[in-house]
CSV table of C-alpha atoms in Angstrom, one decimal:
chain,number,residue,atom,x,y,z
D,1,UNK,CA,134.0,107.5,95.5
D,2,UNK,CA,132.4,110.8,96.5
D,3,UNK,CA,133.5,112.4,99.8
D,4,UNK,CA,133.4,115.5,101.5
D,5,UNK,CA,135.9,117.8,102.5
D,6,UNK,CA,136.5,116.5,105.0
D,7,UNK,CA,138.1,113.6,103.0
D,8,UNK,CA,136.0,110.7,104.3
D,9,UNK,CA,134.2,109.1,101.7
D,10,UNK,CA,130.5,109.3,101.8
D,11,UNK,CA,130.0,105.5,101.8
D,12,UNK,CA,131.5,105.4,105.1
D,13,UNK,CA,129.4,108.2,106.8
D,14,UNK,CA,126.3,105.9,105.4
D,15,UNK,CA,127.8,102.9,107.4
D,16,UNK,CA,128.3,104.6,110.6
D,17,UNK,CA,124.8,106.2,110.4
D,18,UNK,CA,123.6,103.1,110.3
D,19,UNK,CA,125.5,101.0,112.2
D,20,UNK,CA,124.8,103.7,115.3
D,21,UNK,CA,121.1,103.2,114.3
D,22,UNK,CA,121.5,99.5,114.7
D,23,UNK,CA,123.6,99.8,118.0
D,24,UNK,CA,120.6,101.7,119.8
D,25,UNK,CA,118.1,99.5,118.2
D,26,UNK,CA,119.8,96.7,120.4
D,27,UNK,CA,119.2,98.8,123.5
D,28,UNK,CA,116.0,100.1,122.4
D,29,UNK,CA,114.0,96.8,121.3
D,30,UNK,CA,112.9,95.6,124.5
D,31,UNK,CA,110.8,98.9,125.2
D,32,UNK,CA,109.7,99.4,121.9
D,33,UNK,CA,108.4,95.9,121.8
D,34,UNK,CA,106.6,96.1,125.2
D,35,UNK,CA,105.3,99.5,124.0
D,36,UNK,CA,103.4,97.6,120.7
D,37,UNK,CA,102.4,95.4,122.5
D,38,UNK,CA,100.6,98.2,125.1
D,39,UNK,CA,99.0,99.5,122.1
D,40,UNK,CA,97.8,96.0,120.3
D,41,UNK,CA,96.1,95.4,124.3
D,42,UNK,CA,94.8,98.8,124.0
D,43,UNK,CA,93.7,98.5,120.7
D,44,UNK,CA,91.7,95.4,122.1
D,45,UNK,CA,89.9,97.2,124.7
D,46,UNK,CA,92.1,95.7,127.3
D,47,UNK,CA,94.5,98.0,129.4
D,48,UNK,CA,97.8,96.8,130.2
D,49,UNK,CA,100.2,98.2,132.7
D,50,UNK,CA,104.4,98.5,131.7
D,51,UNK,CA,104.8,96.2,134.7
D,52,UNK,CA,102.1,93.6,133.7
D,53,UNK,CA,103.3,94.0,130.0
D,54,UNK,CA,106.4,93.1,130.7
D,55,UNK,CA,105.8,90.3,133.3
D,56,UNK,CA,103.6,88.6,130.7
D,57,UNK,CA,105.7,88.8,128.0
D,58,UNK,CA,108.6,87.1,129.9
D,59,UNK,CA,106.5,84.5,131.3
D,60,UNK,CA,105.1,83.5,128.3
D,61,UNK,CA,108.1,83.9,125.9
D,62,UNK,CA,111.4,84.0,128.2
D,63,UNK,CA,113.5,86.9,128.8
D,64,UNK,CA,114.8,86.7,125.2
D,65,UNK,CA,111.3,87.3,124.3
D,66,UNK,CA,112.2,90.8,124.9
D,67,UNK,CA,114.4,91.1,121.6
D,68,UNK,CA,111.5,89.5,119.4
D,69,UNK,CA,111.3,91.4,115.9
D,70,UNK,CA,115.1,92.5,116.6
D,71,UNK,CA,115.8,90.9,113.2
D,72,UNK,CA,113.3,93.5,111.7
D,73,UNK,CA,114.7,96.5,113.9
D,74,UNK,CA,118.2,96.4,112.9
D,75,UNK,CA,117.3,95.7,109.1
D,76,UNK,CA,115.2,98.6,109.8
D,77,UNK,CA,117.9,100.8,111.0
D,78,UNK,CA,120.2,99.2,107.8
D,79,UNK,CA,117.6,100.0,105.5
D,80,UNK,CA,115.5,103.3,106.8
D,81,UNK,CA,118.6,105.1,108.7
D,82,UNK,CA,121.6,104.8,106.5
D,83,UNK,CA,119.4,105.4,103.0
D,84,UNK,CA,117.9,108.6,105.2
D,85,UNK,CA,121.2,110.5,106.3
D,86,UNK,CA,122.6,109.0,103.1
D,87,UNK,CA,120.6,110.8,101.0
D,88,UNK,CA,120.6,113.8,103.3
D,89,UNK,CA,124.5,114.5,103.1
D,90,UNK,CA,125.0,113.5,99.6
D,91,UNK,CA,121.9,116.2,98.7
D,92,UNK,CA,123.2,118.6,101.1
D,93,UNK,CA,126.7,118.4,99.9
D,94,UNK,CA,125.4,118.5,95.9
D,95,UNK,CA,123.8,121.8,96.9
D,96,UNK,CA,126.5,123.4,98.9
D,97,UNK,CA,128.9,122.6,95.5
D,98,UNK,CA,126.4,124.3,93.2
D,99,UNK,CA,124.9,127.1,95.2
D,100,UNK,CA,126.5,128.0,98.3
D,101,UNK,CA,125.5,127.4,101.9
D,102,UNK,CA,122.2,126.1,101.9
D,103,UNK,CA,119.1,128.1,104.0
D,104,UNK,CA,116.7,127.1,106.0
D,105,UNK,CA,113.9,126.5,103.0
D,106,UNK,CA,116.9,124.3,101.1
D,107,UNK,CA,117.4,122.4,104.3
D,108,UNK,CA,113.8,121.3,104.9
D,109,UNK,CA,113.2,120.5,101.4
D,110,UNK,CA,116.8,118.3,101.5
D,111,UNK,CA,114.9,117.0,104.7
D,112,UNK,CA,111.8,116.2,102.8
D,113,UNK,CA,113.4,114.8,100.3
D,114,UNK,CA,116.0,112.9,102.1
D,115,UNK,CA,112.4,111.4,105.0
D,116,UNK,CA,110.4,110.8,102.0
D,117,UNK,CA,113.0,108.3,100.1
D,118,UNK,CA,114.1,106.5,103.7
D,119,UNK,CA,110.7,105.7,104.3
D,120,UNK,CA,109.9,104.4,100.7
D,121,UNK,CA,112.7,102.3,101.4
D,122,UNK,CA,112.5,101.4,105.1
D,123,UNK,CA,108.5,100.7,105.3
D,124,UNK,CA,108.6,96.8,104.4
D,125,UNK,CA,111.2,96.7,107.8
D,126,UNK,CA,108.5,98.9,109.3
D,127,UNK,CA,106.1,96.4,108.5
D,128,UNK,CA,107.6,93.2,109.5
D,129,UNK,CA,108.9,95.0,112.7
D,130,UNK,CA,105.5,96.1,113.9
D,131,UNK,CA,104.3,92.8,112.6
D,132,UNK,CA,106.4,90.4,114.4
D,133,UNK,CA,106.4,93.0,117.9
D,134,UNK,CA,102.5,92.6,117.9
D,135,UNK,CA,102.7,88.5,117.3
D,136,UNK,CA,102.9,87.2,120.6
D,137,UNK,CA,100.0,89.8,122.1
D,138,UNK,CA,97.7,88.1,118.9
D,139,UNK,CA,95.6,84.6,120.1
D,140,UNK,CA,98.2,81.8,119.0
D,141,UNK,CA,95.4,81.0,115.9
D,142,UNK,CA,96.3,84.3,114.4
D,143,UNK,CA,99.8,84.7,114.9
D,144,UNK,CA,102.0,84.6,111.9
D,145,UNK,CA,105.1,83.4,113.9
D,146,UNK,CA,107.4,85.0,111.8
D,147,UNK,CA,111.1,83.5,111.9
D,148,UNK,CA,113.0,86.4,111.1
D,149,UNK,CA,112.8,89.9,109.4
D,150,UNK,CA,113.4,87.9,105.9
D,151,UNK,CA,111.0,85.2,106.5
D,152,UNK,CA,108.2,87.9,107.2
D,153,UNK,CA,109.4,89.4,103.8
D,154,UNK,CA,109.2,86.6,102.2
D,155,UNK,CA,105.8,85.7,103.7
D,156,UNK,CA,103.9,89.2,103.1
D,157,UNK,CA,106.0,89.1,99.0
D,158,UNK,CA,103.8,85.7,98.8
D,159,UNK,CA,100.8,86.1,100.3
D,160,UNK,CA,100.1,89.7,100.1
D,161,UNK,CA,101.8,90.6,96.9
D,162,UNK,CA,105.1,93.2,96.3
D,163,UNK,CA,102.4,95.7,97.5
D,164,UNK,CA,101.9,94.5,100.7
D,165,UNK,CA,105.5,95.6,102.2
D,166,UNK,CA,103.9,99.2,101.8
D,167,UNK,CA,100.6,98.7,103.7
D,168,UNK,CA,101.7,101.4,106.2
D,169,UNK,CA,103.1,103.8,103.9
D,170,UNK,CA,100.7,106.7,103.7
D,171,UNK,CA,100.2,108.3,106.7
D,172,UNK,CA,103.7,107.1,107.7
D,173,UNK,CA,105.2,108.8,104.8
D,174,UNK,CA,103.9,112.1,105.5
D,175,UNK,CA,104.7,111.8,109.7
D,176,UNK,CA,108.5,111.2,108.7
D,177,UNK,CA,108.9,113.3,105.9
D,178,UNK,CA,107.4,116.6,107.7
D,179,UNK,CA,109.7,115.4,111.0
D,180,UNK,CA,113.4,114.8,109.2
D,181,UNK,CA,112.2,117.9,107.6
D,182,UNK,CA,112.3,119.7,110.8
D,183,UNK,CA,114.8,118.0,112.5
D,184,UNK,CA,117.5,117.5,109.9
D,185,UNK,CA,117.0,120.7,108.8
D,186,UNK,CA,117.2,122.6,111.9
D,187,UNK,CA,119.9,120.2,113.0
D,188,UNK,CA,121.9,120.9,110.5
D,189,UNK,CA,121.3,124.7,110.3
D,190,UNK,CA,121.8,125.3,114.1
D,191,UNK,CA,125.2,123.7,113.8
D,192,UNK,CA,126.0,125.5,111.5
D,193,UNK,CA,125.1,129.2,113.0
């Protein structure tokens, strides 16, 4: 198994990426759920507050109501985050064996490379997570009242085809390739000077 230098094998550097993702999705969900669904209201010509957001949302799904798409957020995190700084190290450590310290152009193009193949691979969690964040703001005839992160899967595979779990990809793509570009790269180059 490939490690670094530092003798810990890579596999387990892709774990804890991930699993740190997935410990601050647990903390994060709530807001990032009450911020879709500021965004579907707004996107509805209706303007909500955080405080009326929030109110709603409990009184109309419970407290736990609060953690709905968590399913897709952590598979998110397992899918998106640890393929991401997975493929960062392991092309980062490839080019320091064959050429030496790598500068600031190598970085952002390990960066690129690196945002570009995470999203590819974490957009159908993407989906479903924006999917099943949005449900509850959506009139109860148009909600897909998705299960769970698989079930959502599942349900866009059958009705919208393979395709369909990369309906956000484009413009998506190009936001988080051109910002782990930057920020891996300069991450890793300002640690490193």
């Amino acid at each position: 198994m490939p490690s670094n230098r530092d003798g810990v094998p890579d596999w387990v550097k892709f774990a804890f990426g991930g699993g740190a993702g997935m410990i601050a999705t647990v903390f994060v969900q709530p807001m990032d759920l009450v911020k879709n669904r500021m965004q579907v209201a707004g996107a509805h010509g209706q303007r909500a507050s955080l405080s009326h957001t929030v109110s709603a949302l409990i009184k109309n799904e419970g407290f736990f109501g609060l953690y709905n798409g968590l399913s897709a957020g952590l598979f998110r995190q397992a899918t998106y985050t640890t393929t991401r700084l997975g493929v960062y190290t392991s092309l980062f450590d490839q080019y320091q064996t064959h050429f030496g310290s790598p500068g600031i152009i190598a970085k952002l193009g390990i960066g690129m490379t690196a945002g570009g193949i995470g999203a590819v691979v974490g957009t159908p969690a993407d989906l479903a997570l924006i999917r099943m964040s949005a449900d509850g703001a959506q009139p109860p005839e148009l909600r897909r009242n998705y299960k769970n992160v698989f079930d959502a899967l599942l349900r866009v595979t059958r009705e919208e085809g393979v395709l369909g779990m990369w309906k956000v990809t484009q413009k998506r793509h190009f936001n988080w390739i051109a910002f782990l570009a930057t920020f891996l790269s300069s991450s890793k180059h300002t640690h490193t000077h």
